[in-house]
Coordinates of C-alpha atoms and ligand atoms in Angstrom, one line a residue:
M24 CA 25.7 -18.4 -5.7
A25 CA 24.0 -21.2 -4.0
N26 CA 26.2 -21.3 -0.7
E27 CA 25.5 -17.8 0.0
I28 CA 24.1 -16.9 3.6
I29 CA 22.7 -14.2 5.6
I30 CA 25.0 -12.2 8.0
T31 CA 23.5 -10.0 10.6
I32 CA 25.4 -7.5 12.7
D33 CA 23.5 -5.8 15.3
G34 CA 24.1 -3.8 18.4
T35 CA 23.9 -0.4 20.1
S36 CA 24.6 2.8 18.0
S37 CA 28.1 3.7 17.1
T38 CA 29.6 0.6 17.7
G39 CA 31.4 0.2 14.2
K40 CA 28.7 -1.8 12.7
S41 CA 27.9 0.1 9.4
T42 CA 31.6 0.4 8.7
L43 CA 32.4 -3.3 9.6
A44 CA 29.3 -4.6 7.7
K45 CA 30.2 -2.8 4.7
R46 CA 33.7 -4.1 4.8
I47 CA 32.7 -7.6 5.2
A48 CA 30.2 -7.5 2.4
K49 CA 32.9 -6.1 0.2
K50 CA 35.4 -9.0 1.1
L51 CA 32.6 -11.6 0.5
G52 CA 31.2 -9.9 -2.8
Y53 CA 27.6 -9.5 -0.9
I54 CA 25.2 -6.8 -0.8
Y55 CA 25.5 -4.5 2.4
I56 CA 22.0 -3.2 3.7
D57 CA 22.0 -0.5 6.4
S58 CA 18.5 -0.9 8.0
G59 CA 19.2 2.0 10.3
A60 CA 19.5 4.1 7.2
M61 CA 15.8 3.1 6.3
Y62 CA 14.4 4.3 9.5
R63 CA 16.5 7.6 9.2
A64 CA 15.1 8.1 5.7
L65 CA 11.5 7.9 7.0
T66 CA 12.5 10.4 9.9
Y67 CA 14.1 12.8 7.4
Y68 CA 10.9 12.6 5.2
A69 CA 8.6 13.1 8.6
I70 CA 10.9 16.1 9.5
S71 CA 10.7 17.7 6.2
N72 CA 6.8 17.4 6.0
N73 CA 6.4 18.7 9.6
L74 CA 5.1 15.1 10.8
I75 CA 7.5 15.0 13.9
S76 CA 9.4 17.4 16.0
K77 CA 10.6 17.0 19.6
D78 CA 7.0 16.9 21.2
F79 CA 5.0 16.2 18.5
I80 CA 4.2 13.0 16.1
D81 CA 1.3 13.1 13.7
K82 CA 1.3 9.2 13.7
K83 CA -1.8 8.8 11.7
A84 CA -0.3 11.0 8.7
L85 CA 2.9 9.1 9.1
I86 CA 1.3 5.6 8.8
N87 CA -0.9 6.9 5.9
D88 CA 2.0 8.0 3.9
L89 CA 3.9 4.8 4.6
S90 CA 2.5 2.9 1.7
K91 CA 3.1 5.9 -0.6
L92 CA 7.0 6.3 0.1
E93 CA 9.7 4.6 -1.9
I94 CA 12.3 3.6 0.6
D95 CA 15.0 1.6 -1.5
F96 CA 18.9 1.1 -2.0
R97 CA 20.3 1.8 -5.3
K98 CA 23.7 1.9 -6.8
I99 CA 24.9 5.4 -7.3
S100 CA 28.1 4.4 -9.6
L101 CA 29.4 0.8 -10.6
N102 CA 31.9 0.5 -7.9
D103 CA 29.8 1.9 -5.1
N104 CA 27.9 0.4 -2.3
L105 CA 24.0 0.5 -2.4
E106 CA 22.8 4.0 -1.2
I107 CA 19.4 4.6 0.5
H108 CA 16.7 6.5 -1.6
L109 CA 13.7 8.2 -0.9
N110 CA 11.2 8.6 -3.4
G111 CA 14.0 8.0 -6.0
F112 CA 16.2 10.8 -4.5
P113 CA 19.7 9.8 -2.7
V114 CA 19.3 10.9 1.0
E115 CA 22.5 9.7 2.6
S116 CA 24.0 13.2 3.3
K117 CA 20.6 14.3 4.9
I118 CA 20.2 11.4 7.4
R119 CA 23.1 11.5 9.7
S120 CA 22.2 14.7 11.5
L121 CA 21.8 15.0 15.2
K122 CA 18.2 16.2 14.6
V123 CA 17.4 12.9 12.7
S124 CA 19.3 10.9 15.4
D125 CA 17.1 12.7 17.9
L126 CA 14.0 11.8 16.4
V127 CA 14.5 8.4 14.8
S128 CA 13.8 5.9 17.7
Q129 CA 10.6 7.4 18.5
L130 CA 9.6 6.7 15.1
A131 CA 11.2 3.3 14.8
A132 CA 9.0 2.2 17.8
I133 CA 5.9 2.6 15.9
N134 CA 4.4 -0.9 14.9
E135 CA 3.1 0.0 11.5
V136 CA 6.8 1.5 10.6
R137 CA 8.4 -1.8 11.7
T138 CA 6.1 -4.0 9.8
H139 CA 6.7 -1.8 6.8
M140 CA 10.4 -1.9 7.2
V141 CA 10.8 -5.6 7.8
K142 CA 8.8 -6.3 4.7
I143 CA 11.4 -4.4 2.8
Q144 CA 14.2 -6.0 4.6
H145 CA 13.0 -9.4 3.8
S146 CA 12.8 -8.7 0.2
L147 CA 16.2 -7.2 0.4
G148 CA 17.3 -10.6 1.7
K149 CA 15.5 -13.1 -0.3
N150 CA 18.5 -14.4 -2.5
K151 CA 20.9 -14.3 0.7
G152 CA 24.2 -13.0 -0.1
V153 CA 23.6 -10.1 2.3
V154 CA 25.1 -8.4 5.4
M155 CA 22.6 -6.5 7.0
D156 CA 23.1 -4.2 10.3
G157 CA 20.7 -2.9 12.7
R158 CA 18.9 -3.4 16.1
D159 CA 16.6 -6.5 15.2
I160 CA 18.1 -8.2 12.3
G161 CA 19.3 -11.3 14.1
T162 CA 16.3 -11.6 16.7
V163 CA 13.4 -10.6 14.3
V164 CA 14.1 -9.9 10.6
F165 CA 16.3 -12.8 9.9
P166 CA 16.1 -15.1 13.0
N167 CA 17.4 -18.0 10.9
A168 CA 20.4 -16.0 9.7
E169 CA 23.4 -18.6 9.3
L170 CA 25.7 -15.9 11.1
K171 CA 24.9 -13.4 13.6
F172 CA 27.0 -11.0 15.4
F173 CA 26.1 -8.4 18.2
L174 CA 28.5 -5.7 19.0
E175 CA 28.7 -3.6 22.1
A176 CA 30.8 -0.9 23.9
S177 CA 30.2 1.6 26.5
A178 CA 28.4 4.9 25.8
K179 CA 31.2 7.2 26.5
L180 CA 33.4 5.4 24.0
R181 CA 30.8 5.4 21.3
A182 CA 29.9 8.9 21.8
E183 CA 33.5 9.9 21.3
R184 CA 33.6 7.8 18.1
R185 CA 30.5 9.5 17.1
F186 CA 31.5 12.9 18.1
N187 CA 34.7 12.7 16.0
E188 CA 32.7 11.9 12.8
L189 CA 30.2 14.2 13.4
K190 CA 32.1 17.3 14.0
I191 CA 33.5 17.1 10.5
T192 CA 30.5 17.9 8.8
D193 CA 28.5 19.6 11.5
K194 CA 30.6 22.2 13.3
G195 CA 28.0 23.0 15.7
V196 CA 27.6 19.9 17.6
S197 CA 29.0 19.3 20.9
Y198 CA 30.1 16.2 22.7
G199 CA 27.7 16.5 25.6
E200 CA 24.8 16.3 23.0
V201 CA 26.1 13.2 20.9
F202 CA 26.6 11.7 24.5
D203 CA 22.9 12.4 25.3
N204 CA 21.8 11.2 22.0
I205 CA 23.5 7.9 22.4
N206 CA 21.9 7.3 25.8
L207 CA 18.7 8.3 24.6
R208 CA 18.6 6.1 21.8
D209 CA 19.9 3.0 23.9
T210 CA 17.1 3.5 26.2
Q211 CA 14.5 3.9 23.7
D212 CA 15.8 1.1 21.3
M213 CA 16.2 -1.4 24.3
N214 CA 12.9 -0.6 25.9
R215 CA 10.4 -0.5 23.0
S216 CA 7.8 -3.3 23.1
N217 CA 8.1 -4.2 19.3
S218 CA 11.4 -5.7 18.5
P219 CA 13.8 -4.2 21.0
L220 CA 17.4 -4.3 20.8
K221 CA 18.8 -7.5 22.2
K222 CA 21.3 -10.2 21.5
A223 CA 20.0 -13.0 19.6
P224 CA 20.9 -16.2 21.7
D225 CA 23.2 -17.5 18.8
A226 CA 24.8 -14.5 18.2
V227 CA 28.4 -13.9 18.6
L228 CA 28.9 -11.2 21.2
I229 CA 31.9 -8.9 20.4
N230 CA 32.8 -6.1 23.2
T231 CA 34.7 -3.6 21.0
E232 CA 35.6 -1.4 23.8
N233 CA 39.4 -2.3 23.7
M234 CA 39.6 -3.3 19.9
N235 CA 40.3 -1.3 16.8
L236 CA 38.3 -1.7 13.8
E237 CA 40.6 -4.2 12.1
E238 CA 40.9 -6.6 15.1
V239 CA 36.9 -6.5 15.2
E240 CA 36.9 -7.1 11.3
N241 CA 39.4 -9.9 11.9
E242 CA 37.4 -11.6 14.6
I243 CA 34.3 -11.4 12.5
L244 CA 36.3 -12.8 9.6
N245 CA 37.5 -15.5 11.7
H246 CA 34.0 -16.8 12.3
I247 CA 32.9 -16.3 8.7
S248 CA 36.0 -18.6 7.6
I249 CA 34.8 -21.3 9.9
A250 CA 31.3 -21.1 8.7
L251 CA 32.1 -20.6 5.2
P252 CA 35.3 -22.2 4.3
N253 CA 37.0 -21.0 0.9
S254 CA 34.6 -18.0 0.9
L255 CA 37.2 -15.3 1.7
Ligands
DC321 O1 21.9 2.2 13.0 P1 21.5 3.7 13.2 O2 22.0 4.1 14.4 O3 21.7 4.5 12.0 O4 20.0 3.5 13.4 C1 19.1 4.5 13.7 C2 17.9 4.2 14.6 O5 17.1 3.5 13.8 C3 18.3 3.6 15.8 O6 18.5 4.3 16.9 C4 17.1 2.6 16.1 C5 16.4 2.5 14.7 N1 16.7 1.2 14.3 C6 15.8 0.0 14.5 O7 15.0 0.5 15.3 N2 15.8 -1.1 13.8 C7 16.8 -1.3 13.0 N3 17.1 -2.7 12.3 C8 17.8 -0.4 12.6 C9 17.7 1.0 13.3

């Protein structure tokens, strides 16, 4: 539709960005793109092919493989959201592990990786009507997006939320490991030289510390109804 826009939701990990972006996209009839899933899918590929581990990264091979990889989003069934695929296979269930989380920010700091991902993200947003979440969507990927949000909360609260999700699928995971991972990724994501995590000057800042998901969603929806009257 002619008046569709781009909505960006950036912020630190486990602030609820993906859940909110998914809900907002559904309400608006937009597509939802989880840009973090793209970096995670590449990390999963790198782990599976022994290109990365805690103290090793084969940057050259990884960069060389980038152009051969197919990282895209496809519908699995008619009513579903788009899901991340790697070389034609759905990998959502493989990319949320702590192992992937521990290595992803290292890989996301590589210039060639970012250039490649941003190119794909641009093509996904070219027709607008998209809600995209990540770290640099409002600052670098779509600096002219019509509506931008930046979510933040303390590392303690985010680790608690993430741990409660992860422990369902990964019985061996501890709260301490999740807390350390959140802090490590915050540091790596905020301090990399290429596209560091930061709030775009024109993004709406929402501190979700004392808010539940519905309250954050309502605040975002309020901004949307002002920017896009009659859209909801
Ligand atoms: O959103 P997430 O936690 O699934 O993202 C995983 C990692 O990917 C995150 O720690 C940093 C990186 N990332 C990024 O560098 N840029 C983005 N736009 C999205 C994610």
